[in-house]
Coordinates of C-alpha atoms in Angstrom, one line a residue:
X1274 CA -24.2 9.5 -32.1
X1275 CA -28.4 9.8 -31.5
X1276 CA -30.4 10.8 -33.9
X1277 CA -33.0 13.4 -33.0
X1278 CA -34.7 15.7 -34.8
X1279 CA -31.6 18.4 -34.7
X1280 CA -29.4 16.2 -35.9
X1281 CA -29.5 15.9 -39.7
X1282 CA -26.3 17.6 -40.5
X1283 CA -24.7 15.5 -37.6
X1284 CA -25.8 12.3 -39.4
X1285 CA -25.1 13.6 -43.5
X1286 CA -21.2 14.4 -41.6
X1287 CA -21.2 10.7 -39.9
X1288 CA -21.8 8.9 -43.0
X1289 CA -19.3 10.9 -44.9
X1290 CA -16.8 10.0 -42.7
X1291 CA -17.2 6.1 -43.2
X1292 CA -17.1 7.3 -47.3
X1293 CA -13.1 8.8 -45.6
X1294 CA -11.8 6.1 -43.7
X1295 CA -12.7 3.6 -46.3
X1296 CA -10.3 5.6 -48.5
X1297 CA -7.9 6.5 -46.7
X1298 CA -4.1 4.9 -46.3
X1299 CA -2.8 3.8 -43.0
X1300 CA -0.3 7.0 -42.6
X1301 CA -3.3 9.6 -43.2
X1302 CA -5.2 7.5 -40.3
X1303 CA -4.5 9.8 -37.7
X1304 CA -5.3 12.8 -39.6
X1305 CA -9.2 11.3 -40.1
X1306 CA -10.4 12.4 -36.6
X1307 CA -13.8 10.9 -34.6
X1308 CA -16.5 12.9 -34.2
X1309 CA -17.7 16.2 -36.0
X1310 CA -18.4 19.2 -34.0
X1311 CA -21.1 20.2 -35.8
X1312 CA -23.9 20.6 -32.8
X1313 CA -26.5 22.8 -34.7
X1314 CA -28.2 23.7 -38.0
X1315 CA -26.3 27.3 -38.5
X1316 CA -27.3 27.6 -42.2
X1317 CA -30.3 27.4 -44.8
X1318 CA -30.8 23.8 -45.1
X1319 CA -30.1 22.6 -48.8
X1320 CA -32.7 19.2 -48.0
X1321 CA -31.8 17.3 -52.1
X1322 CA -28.2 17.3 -50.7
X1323 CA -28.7 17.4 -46.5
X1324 CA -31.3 13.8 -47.3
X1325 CA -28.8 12.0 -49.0
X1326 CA -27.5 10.5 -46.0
X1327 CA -31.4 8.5 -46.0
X1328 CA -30.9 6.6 -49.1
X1329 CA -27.7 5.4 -47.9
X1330 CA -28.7 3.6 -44.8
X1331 CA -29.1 0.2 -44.8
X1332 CA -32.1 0.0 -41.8
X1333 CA -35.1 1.3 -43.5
X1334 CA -36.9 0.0 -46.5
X1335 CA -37.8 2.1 -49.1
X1336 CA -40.9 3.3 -47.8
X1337 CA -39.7 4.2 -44.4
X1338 CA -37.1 6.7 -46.0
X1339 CA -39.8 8.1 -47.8
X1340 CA -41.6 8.5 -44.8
X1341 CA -38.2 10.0 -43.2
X1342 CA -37.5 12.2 -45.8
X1343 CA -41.1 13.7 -45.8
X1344 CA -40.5 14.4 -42.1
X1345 CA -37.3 16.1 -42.9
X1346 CA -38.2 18.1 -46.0
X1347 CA -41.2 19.2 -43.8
X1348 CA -38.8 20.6 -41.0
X1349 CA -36.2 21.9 -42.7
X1350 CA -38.1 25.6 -43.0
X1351 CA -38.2 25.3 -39.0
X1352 CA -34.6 24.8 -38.7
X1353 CA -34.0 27.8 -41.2
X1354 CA -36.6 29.4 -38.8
X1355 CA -34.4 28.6 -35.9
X1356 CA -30.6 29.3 -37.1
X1357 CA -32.2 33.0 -37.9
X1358 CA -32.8 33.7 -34.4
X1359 CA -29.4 33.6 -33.7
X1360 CA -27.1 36.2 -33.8
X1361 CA -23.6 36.8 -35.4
X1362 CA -21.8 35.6 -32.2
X1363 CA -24.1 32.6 -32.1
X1364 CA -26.5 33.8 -29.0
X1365 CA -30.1 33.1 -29.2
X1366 CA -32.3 35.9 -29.6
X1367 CA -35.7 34.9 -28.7
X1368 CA -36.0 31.8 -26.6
X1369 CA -40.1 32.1 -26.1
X1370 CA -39.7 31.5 -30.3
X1371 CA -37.0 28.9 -30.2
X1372 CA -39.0 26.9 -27.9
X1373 CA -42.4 27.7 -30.0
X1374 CA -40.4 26.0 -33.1
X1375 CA -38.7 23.2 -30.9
X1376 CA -42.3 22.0 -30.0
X1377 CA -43.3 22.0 -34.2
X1378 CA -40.1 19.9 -34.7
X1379 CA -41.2 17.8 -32.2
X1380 CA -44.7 17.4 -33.4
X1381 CA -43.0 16.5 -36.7
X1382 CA -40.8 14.0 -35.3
X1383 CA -42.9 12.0 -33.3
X1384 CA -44.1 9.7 -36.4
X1385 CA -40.8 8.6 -36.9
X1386 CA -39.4 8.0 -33.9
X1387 CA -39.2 4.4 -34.9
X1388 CA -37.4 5.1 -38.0
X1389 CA -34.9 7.4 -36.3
X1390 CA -34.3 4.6 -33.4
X1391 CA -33.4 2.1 -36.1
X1392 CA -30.7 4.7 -37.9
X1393 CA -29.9 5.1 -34.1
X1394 CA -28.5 1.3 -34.0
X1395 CA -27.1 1.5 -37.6
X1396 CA -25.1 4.9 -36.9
X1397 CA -24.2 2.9 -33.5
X1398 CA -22.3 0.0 -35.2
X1399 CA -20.9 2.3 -38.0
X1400 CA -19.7 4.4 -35.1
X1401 CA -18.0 1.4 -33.7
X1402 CA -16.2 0.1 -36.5
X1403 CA -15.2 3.8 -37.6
X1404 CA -13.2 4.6 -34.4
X1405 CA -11.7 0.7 -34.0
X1406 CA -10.1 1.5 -37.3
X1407 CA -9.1 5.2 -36.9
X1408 CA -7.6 3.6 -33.7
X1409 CA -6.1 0.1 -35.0
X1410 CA -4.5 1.8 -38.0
X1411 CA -2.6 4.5 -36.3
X1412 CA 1.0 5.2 -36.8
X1413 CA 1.2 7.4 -33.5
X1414 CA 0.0 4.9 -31.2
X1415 CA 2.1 1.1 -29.9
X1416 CA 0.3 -2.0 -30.1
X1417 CA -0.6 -1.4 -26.4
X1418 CA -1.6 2.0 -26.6
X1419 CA -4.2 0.8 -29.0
X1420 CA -5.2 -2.7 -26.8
X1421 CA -5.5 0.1 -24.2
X1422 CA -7.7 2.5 -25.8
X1423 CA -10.0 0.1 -27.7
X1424 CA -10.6 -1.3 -24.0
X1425 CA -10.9 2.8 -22.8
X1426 CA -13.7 2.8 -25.2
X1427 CA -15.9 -0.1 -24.4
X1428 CA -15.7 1.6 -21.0
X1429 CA -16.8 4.6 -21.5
X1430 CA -19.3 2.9 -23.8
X1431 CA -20.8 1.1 -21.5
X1432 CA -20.7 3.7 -18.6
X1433 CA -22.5 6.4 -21.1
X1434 CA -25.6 3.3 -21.8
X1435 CA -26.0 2.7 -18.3
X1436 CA -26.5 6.8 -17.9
X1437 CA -28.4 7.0 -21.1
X1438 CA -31.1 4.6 -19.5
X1439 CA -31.5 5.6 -16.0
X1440 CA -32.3 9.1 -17.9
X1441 CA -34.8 7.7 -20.0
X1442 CA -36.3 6.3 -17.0
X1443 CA -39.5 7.4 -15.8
X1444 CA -38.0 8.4 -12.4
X1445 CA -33.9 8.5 -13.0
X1446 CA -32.3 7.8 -10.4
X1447 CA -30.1 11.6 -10.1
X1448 CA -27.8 9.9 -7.3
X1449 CA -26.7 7.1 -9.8
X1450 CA -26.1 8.9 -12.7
X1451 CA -24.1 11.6 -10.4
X1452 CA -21.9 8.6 -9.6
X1453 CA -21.8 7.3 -13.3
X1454 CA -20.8 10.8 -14.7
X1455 CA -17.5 11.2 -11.8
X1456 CA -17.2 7.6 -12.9
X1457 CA -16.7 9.3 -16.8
X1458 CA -15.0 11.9 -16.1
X1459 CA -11.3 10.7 -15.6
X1460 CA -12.1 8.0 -18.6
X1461 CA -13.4 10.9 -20.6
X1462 CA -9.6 12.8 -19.9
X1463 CA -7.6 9.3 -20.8
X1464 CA -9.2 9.9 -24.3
X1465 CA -8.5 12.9 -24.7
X1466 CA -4.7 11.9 -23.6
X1467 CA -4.8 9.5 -26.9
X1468 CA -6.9 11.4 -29.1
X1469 CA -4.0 14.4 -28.6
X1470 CA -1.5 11.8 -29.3
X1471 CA -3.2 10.7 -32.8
X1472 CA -3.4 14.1 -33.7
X1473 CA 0.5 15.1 -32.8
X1474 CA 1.2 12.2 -35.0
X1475 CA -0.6 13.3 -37.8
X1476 CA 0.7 17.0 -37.5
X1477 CA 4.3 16.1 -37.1
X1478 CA 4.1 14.1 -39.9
X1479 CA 3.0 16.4 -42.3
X1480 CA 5.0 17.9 -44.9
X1481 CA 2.5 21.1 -45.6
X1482 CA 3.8 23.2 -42.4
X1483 CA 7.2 23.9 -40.7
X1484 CA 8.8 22.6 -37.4
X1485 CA 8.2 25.7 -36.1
X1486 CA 4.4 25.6 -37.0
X1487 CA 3.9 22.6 -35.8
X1488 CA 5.3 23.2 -32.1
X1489 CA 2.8 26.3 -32.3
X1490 CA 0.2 24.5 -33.8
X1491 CA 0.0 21.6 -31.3
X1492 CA 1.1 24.0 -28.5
X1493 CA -2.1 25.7 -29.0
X1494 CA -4.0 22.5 -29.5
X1495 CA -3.1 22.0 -25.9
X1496 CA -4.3 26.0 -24.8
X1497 CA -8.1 25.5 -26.6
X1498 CA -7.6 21.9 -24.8
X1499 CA -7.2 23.4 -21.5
X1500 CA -9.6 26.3 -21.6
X1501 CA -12.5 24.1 -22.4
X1502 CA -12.0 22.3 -19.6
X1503 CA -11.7 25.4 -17.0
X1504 CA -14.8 26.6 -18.9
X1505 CA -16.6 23.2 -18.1
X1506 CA -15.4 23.3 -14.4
X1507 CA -16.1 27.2 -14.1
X1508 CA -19.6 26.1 -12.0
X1509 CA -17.9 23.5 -10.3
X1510 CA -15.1 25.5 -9.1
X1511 CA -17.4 28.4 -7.3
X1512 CA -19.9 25.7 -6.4
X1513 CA -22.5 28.1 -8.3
X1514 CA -23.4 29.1 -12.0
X1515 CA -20.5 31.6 -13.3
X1516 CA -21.4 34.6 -14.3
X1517 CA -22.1 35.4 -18.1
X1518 CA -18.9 38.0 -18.4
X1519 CA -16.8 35.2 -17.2
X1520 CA -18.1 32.7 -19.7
X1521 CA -18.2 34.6 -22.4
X1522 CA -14.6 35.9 -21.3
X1523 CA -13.0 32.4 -21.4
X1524 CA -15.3 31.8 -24.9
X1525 CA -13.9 34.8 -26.3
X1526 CA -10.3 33.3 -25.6
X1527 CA -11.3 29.5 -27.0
X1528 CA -12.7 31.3 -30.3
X1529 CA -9.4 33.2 -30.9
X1530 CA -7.3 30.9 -30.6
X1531 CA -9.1 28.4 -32.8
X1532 CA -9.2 30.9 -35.6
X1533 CA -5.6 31.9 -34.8
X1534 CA -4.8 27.9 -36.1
X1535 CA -7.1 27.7 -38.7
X1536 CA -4.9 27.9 -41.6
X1537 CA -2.9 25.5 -40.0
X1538 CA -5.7 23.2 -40.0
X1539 CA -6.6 23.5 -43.4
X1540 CA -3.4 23.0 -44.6
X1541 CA -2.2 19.5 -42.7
X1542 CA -6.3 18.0 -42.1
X1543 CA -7.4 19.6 -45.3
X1544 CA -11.2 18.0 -45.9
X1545 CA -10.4 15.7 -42.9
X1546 CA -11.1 18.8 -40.6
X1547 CA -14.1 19.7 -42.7
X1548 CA -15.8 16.5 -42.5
X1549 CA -15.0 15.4 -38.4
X1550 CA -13.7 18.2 -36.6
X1551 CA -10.1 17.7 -34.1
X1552 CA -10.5 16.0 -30.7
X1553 CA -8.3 18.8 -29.2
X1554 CA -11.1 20.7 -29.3
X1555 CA -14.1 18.6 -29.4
X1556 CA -15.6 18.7 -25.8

């Protein structure tokens, strides 16, 4: 996970997840899940408690997070400014605006670049270490499924660097990171493949839901699963962009569904679900 300047609720969710695995037995493993979904600020910031997450790292001294913080408390009436341009269905409502404010977050920003690329590396290792537990202390998995997927990982890992630099490149090379990203792509679908199995683990073995809920539950796991990727291959498909009816059709269908399980979630991944979202569902 990057930080950038939209990413302060992404970070405050990150470091609340190590605060979970580092509490958490070996059988509730597969029920603490990788990465929150959380891709935008939807709400008013609350900055005493959104800042927290600055004092914990471990990368800046005490003056840099002062620094950091100043930044932060100094943007958060932007964000506020930004989530109220969007509407109840989460469309944007004035993008001439939402740019306007994106270029005053990034004025903000600038002056602690440096700060944020050191939280960068932390959050990087943390990252690491989080999801070679999650994945070394499953029940669902065999000792090779896990060999196997740790190595899965440092693939895709490495594949995403090498894409993450040639864009940061002063002329990226389009070709390469073409090939890179079909490169991805079928690693991207083998974690999914083991991220599904964690999660069947975890719901089978819960005691809060019936048989029967649990073959719907998962079944529909499997639906959202599905639809996101016809939704991401829409454009591919016609070899043009899809029309807005279509993609808000499919959306429509992904958003139903989800709430259609969401008791179910809350009763087998309680705060888990809160705090790191389900991998289902994460694309």
């Amino acid at each position: 996970m990057k930080t950038s300047k939209k990413s302060l609720t992404l970070l405050l969710t990150s470091l609340a997840a190590v605060a979970v695995l580092a509490t958490t037995s070996v059988s509730q493993t597969d029920c603490v899940l990788a990465e929150s979904t959380t891709s935008q600020v939807t709400q008013k910031t609350d900055v005493s408690a959104d800042l927290a997450w600055i004092d914990q790292t471990s990368s800046l001294t005490a003056t840099e997070k002062t620094q950091l913080k100043a930044a932060y408390q100094k943007a958060a009436p932007i964000y506020d400014k930004i989530a109220a341009l969007y509407d109840k269905d989460g469309n944007l409502t004035d993008e001439k605006q939402a740019a306007q404010y994106d270029k005053e977050l990034d004025s903000i920003f600038k002056s602690v670049e440096h700060l944020n690329a050191k939280i960068d590396a932390e959050n990087d290792i943390t990252e690491k270490k989080n999801v070679t537990n999650r994945i070394t202390q499953s029940t669902a998995l065999t000792a090779t499924e896990k060999e196997a997927y740790l190595a899965l990982n440092e693939q895709i890992q490495k594949l995403e660097k090498e894409v993450e630099e040639l864009r940061q490149a002063g002329n990226p090379d389009s070709q390469k990171i073409k090939t890179l990203e079909e490169q991805l792509a079928p690693l991207y679908s083998q974690q999914t493949d083991f991220d599904q199995k964690m999660v069947e683990g975890c719901i089978n073995a819960s005691s809060a839901i019936s048989q029967e809920e649990k073959e719907s539950f998962i079944m529909t796991y499997k639906k959202i699963d599905a639809m996101k990727a016809e939704l991401a291959n829409l454009s591919q498909d016609k070899g043009a962009q899809p029309s807005d009816e279509e993609t808000k059709a499919l959306e429509d269908k992904i958003d139903k569904a989800q709430e259609s399980i969401r008791p179910l979630e809350e009763k087998v991944f309680g705060t888990y679900n809160d705090v790191q979202g389900v991998p289902y569902h994460a694309g």
